[in-house]
GROMACS .gro file of C-alpha atoms in nm:
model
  250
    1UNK     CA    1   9.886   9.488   8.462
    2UNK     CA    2   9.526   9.560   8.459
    3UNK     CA    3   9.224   9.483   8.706
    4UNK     CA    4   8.893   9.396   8.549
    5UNK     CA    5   8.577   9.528   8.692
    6UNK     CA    6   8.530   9.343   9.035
    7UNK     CA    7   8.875   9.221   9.083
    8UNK     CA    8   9.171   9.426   9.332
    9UNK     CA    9   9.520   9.414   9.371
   10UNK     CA   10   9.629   9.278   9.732
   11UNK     CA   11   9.951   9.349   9.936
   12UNK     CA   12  10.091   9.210  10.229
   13UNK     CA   13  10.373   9.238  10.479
   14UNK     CA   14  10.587   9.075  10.770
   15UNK     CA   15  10.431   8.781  10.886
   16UNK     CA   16  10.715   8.688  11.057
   17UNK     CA   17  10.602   8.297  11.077
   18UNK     CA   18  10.793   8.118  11.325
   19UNK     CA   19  10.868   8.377  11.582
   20UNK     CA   20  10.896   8.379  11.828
   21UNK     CA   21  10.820   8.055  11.901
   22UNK     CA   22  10.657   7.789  11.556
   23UNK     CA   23  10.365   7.716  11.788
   24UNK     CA   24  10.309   8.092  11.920
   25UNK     CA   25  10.284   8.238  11.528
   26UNK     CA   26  10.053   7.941  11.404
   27UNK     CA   27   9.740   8.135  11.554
   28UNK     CA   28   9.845   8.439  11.333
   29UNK     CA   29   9.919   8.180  11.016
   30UNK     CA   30   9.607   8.071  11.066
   31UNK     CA   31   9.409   8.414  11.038
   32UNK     CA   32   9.692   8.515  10.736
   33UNK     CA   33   9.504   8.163  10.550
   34UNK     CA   34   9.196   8.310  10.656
   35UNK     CA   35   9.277   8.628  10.462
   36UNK     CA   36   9.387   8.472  10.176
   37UNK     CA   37   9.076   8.274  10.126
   38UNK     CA   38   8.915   8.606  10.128
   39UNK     CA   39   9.089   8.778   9.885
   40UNK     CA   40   9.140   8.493   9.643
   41UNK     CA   41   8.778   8.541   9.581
   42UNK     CA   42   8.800   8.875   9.390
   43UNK     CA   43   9.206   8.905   9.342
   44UNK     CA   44   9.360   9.014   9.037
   45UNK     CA   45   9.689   8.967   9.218
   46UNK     CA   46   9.885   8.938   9.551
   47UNK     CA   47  10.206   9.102   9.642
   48UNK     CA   48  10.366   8.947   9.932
   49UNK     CA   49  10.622   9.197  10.054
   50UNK     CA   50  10.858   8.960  10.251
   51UNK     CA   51  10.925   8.796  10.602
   52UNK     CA   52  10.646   8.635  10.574
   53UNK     CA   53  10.859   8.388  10.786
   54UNK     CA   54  11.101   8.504  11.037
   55UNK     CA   55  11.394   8.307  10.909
   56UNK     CA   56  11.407   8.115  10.537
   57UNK     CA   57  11.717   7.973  10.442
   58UNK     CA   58  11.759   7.758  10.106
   59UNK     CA   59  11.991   7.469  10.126
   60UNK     CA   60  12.013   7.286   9.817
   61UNK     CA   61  11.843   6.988   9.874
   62UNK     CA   62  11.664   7.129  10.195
   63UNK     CA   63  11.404   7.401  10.301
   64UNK     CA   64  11.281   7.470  10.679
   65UNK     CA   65  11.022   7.276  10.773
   66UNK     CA   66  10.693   7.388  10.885
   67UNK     CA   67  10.393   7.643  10.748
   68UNK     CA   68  10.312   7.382  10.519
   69UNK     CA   69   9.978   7.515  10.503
   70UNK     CA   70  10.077   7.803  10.441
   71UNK     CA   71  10.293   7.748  10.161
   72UNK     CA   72  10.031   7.510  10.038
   73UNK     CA   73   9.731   7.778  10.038
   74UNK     CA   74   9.991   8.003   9.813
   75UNK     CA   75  10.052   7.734   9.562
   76UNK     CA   76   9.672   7.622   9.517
   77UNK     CA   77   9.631   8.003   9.446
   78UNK     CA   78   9.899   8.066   9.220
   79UNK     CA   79   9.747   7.737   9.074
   80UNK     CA   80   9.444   7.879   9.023
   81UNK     CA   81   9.542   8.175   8.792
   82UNK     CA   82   9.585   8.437   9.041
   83UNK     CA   83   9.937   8.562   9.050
   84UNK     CA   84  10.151   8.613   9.316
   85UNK     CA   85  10.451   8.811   9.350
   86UNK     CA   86  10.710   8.797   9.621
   87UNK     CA   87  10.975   9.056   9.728
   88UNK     CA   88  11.235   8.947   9.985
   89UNK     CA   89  11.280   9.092  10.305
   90UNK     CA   90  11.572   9.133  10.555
   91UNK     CA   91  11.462   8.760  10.730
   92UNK     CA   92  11.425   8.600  10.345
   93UNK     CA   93  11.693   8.705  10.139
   94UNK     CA   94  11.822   8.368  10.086
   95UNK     CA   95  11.571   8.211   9.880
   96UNK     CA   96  11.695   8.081   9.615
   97UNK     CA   97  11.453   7.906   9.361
   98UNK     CA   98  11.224   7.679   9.562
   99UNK     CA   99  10.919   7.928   9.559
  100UNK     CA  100  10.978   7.950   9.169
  101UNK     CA  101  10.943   7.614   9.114
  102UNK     CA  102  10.743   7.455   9.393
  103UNK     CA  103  10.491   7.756   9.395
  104UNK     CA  104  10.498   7.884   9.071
  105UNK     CA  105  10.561   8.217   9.217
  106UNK     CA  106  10.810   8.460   9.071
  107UNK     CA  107  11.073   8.651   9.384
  108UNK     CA  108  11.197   8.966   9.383
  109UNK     CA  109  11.527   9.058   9.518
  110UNK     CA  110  11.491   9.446   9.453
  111UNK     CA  111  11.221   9.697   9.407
  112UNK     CA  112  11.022   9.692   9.125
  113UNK     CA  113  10.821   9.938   8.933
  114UNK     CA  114  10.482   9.771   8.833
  115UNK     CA  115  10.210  10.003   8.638
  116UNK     CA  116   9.846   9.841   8.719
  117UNK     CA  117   9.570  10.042   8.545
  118UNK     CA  118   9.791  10.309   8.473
  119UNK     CA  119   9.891  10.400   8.804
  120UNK     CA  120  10.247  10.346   8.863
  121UNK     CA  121  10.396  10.171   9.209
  122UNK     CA  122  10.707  10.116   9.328
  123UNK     CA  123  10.735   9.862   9.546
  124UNK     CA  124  10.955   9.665   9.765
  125UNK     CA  125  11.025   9.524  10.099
  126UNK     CA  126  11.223   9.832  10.224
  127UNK     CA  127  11.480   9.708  10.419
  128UNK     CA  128  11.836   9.876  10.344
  129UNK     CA  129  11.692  10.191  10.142
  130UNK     CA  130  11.679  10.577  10.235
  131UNK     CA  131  11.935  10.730  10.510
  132UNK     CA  132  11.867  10.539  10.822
  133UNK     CA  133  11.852  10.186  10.822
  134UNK     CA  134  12.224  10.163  10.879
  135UNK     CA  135  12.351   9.894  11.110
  136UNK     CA  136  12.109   9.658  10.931
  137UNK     CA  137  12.306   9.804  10.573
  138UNK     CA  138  12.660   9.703  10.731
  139UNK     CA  139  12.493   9.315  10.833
  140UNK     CA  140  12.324   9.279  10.489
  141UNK     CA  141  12.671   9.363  10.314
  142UNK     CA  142  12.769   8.967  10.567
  143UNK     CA  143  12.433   8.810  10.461
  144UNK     CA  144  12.456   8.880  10.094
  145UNK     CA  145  12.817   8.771  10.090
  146UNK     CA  146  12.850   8.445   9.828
  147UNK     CA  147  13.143   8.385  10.052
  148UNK     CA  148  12.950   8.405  10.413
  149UNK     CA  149  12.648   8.182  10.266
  150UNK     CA  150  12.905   7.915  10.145
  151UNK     CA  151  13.046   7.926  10.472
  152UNK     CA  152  12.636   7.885  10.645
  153UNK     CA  153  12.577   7.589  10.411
  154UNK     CA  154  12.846   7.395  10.540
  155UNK     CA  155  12.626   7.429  10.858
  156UNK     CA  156  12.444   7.103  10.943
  157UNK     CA  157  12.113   7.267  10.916
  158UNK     CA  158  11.942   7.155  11.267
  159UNK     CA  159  12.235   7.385  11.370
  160UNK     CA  160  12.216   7.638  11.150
  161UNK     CA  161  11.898   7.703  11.150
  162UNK     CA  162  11.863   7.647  11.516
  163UNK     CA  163  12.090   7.946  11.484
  164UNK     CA  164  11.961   8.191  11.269
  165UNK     CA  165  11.588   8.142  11.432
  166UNK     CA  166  11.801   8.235  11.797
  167UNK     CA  167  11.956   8.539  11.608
  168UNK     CA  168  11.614   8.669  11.449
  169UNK     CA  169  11.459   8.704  11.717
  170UNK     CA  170  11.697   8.872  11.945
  171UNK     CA  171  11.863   9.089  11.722
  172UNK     CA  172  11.795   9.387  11.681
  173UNK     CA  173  11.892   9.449  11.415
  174UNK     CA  174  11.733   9.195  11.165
  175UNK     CA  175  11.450   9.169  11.374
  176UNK     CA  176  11.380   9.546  11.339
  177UNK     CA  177  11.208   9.596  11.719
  178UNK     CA  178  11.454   9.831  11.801
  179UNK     CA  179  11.276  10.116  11.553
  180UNK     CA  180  10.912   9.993  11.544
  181UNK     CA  181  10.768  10.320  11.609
  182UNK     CA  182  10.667  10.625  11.429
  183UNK     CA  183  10.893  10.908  11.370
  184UNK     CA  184  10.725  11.169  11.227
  185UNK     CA  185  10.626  11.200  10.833
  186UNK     CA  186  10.946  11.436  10.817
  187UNK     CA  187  11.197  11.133  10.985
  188UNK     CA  188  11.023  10.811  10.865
  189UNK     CA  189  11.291  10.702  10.650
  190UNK     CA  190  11.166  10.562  10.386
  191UNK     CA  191  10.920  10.867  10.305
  192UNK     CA  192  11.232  11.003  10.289
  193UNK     CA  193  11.381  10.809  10.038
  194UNK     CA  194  11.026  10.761   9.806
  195UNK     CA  195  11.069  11.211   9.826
  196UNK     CA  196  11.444  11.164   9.705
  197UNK     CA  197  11.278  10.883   9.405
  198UNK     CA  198  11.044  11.145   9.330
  199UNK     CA  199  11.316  11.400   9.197
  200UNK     CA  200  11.355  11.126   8.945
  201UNK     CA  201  11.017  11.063   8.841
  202UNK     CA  202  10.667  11.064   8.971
  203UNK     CA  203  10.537  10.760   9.112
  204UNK     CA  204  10.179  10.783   9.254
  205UNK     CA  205  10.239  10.486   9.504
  206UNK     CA  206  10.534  10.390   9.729
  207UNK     CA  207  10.411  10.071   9.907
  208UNK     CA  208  10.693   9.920  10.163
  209UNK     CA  209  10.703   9.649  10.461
  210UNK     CA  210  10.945   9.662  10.708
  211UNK     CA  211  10.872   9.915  10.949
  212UNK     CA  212  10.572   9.687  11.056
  213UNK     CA  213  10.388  10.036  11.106
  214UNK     CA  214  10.074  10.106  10.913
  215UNK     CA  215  10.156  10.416  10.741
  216UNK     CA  216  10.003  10.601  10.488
  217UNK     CA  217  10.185  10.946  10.398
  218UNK     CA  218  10.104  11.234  10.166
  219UNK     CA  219  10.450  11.303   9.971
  220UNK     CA  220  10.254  11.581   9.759
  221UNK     CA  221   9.942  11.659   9.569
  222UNK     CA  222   9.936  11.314   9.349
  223UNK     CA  223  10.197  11.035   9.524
  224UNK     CA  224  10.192  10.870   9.868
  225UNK     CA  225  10.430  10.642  10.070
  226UNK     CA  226  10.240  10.384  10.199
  227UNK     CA  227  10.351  10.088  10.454
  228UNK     CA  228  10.185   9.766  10.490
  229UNK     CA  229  10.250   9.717  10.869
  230UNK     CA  230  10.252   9.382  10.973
  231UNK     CA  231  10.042   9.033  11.054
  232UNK     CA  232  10.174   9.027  11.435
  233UNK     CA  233  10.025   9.349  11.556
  234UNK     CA  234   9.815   9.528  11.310
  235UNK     CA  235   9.701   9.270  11.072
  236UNK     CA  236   9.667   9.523  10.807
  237UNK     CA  237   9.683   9.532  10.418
  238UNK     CA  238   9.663   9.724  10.133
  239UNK     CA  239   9.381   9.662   9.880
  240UNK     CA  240   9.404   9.859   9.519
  241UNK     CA  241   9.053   9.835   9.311
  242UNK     CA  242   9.221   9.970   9.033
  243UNK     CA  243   9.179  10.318   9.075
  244UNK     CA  244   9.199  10.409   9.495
  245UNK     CA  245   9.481  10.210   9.709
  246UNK     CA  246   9.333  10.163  10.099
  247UNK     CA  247   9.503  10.008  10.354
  248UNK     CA  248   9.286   9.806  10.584
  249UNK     CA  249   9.286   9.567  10.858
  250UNK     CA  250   9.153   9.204  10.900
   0.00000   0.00000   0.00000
């Protein structure tokens, strides 16, 4: 991928629309639309690096409802020629489709490598990777299960949903509140595990969600780890112009 002169490269992280109440997150929807109507103007592309709701559950014939604005704002972008890409997070794992073909916007299930102006990212939501992270590992093992979603489906889905939007919120677990603080550049995990990808091969950006902590860490002399925080405290980003990656707040 390249950026032309004028354009940037956006990234995003952990809206978390819907908790923990549908009417208490529409204020923050409502500045995330603002920020996308900002950035459409000069974006080469948008990463959105997952939970942008707090729960998202495919059915087959059925989606939640609500954030229609939302959704709508990203398909009159990806409309307009600007790409989008999304990476699942630990809230969003089940979609299944319906942003492919609704939206027109491709979804990630893994991290990716992407190479924009010959500076090489690797990306991803960051839930499950380096050494901590491990009672949410064990969980992801049930959510991923073919077996355990087959089972969720037969769900009526006022009640299952109902249910997993109870469950978000107060679990720990997936709802990640129980490590939302700074550990030191030596014990955040995931500069951990972008050190431990670096053995393999340089990278000159690491850009995660997740840890809803604005974090931007020197690994050495030419790569950083980088985390986009989140749109319920910090309302912060990361904009690339195609040579310098900042992270900033709106």
């Amino acid at each position: 991928m390249s950026v032309p002169e004028g354009k940037k490269v956006y990234f995003a992280s952990d809206n978390h629309l819907g908790a923990p109440t549908h009417n208490a997150s529409r204020p923050r929807e409502k500045k995330f639309l603002e920020w996308l109507t900002m950035v459409e103007k000069d974006a080469a592309a948008i990463f959105l690096m997952g939970d942008l709701f707090d729960f998202w559950f495919e059915y087959k014939t059925v989606v939640p409802k609500g954030f229609v604005r939302t959704l709508g704002k990203l398909a009159e972008i990806a409309d307009s020629g600007i790409p989008i890409f999304y990476f699942v997070g630990n809230h969003d794992l089940w979609m299944n489709g319906y942003f492919e073909d609704e939206l027109g916007i491709p979804v990630f299930h893994a991290p990716q490598e992407v190479t924009i102006n010959d500076t090489l990212f690797f990306i991803g939501h960051g839930d499950g990777l380096g050494p901590n992270d491990k009672g949410y590992k064990r969980m992801k093992k049930v959510f991923t299960n073919p077996f355990f979603q087959w089972l969720f489906r037969w769900l009526h889905p006022d009640l299952g949903v109902r249910l997993a939007q109870y469950l978000s919120v107060k679990n720990k677990l997936i709802s990640g509140d129980e490590d939302a603080k700074f550990l030191g550049e030596d014990k955040e995990w995931l500069a951990v595990y972008s050190q431990r990808k670096l053995q393999e091969k340089h990278r000159d950006y690491f850009v995660f969600g997740h840890r809803h902590l604005p974090l931007n860490i020197s690994l050495n002399e030419t790569s950083k780890y980088i985390n986009l925080g989140d749109w319920i405290h910090y309302f912060t980003y990361l904009e690339f112009d195609g040579s310098t990656a900042e992270l900033k707040e709106f």
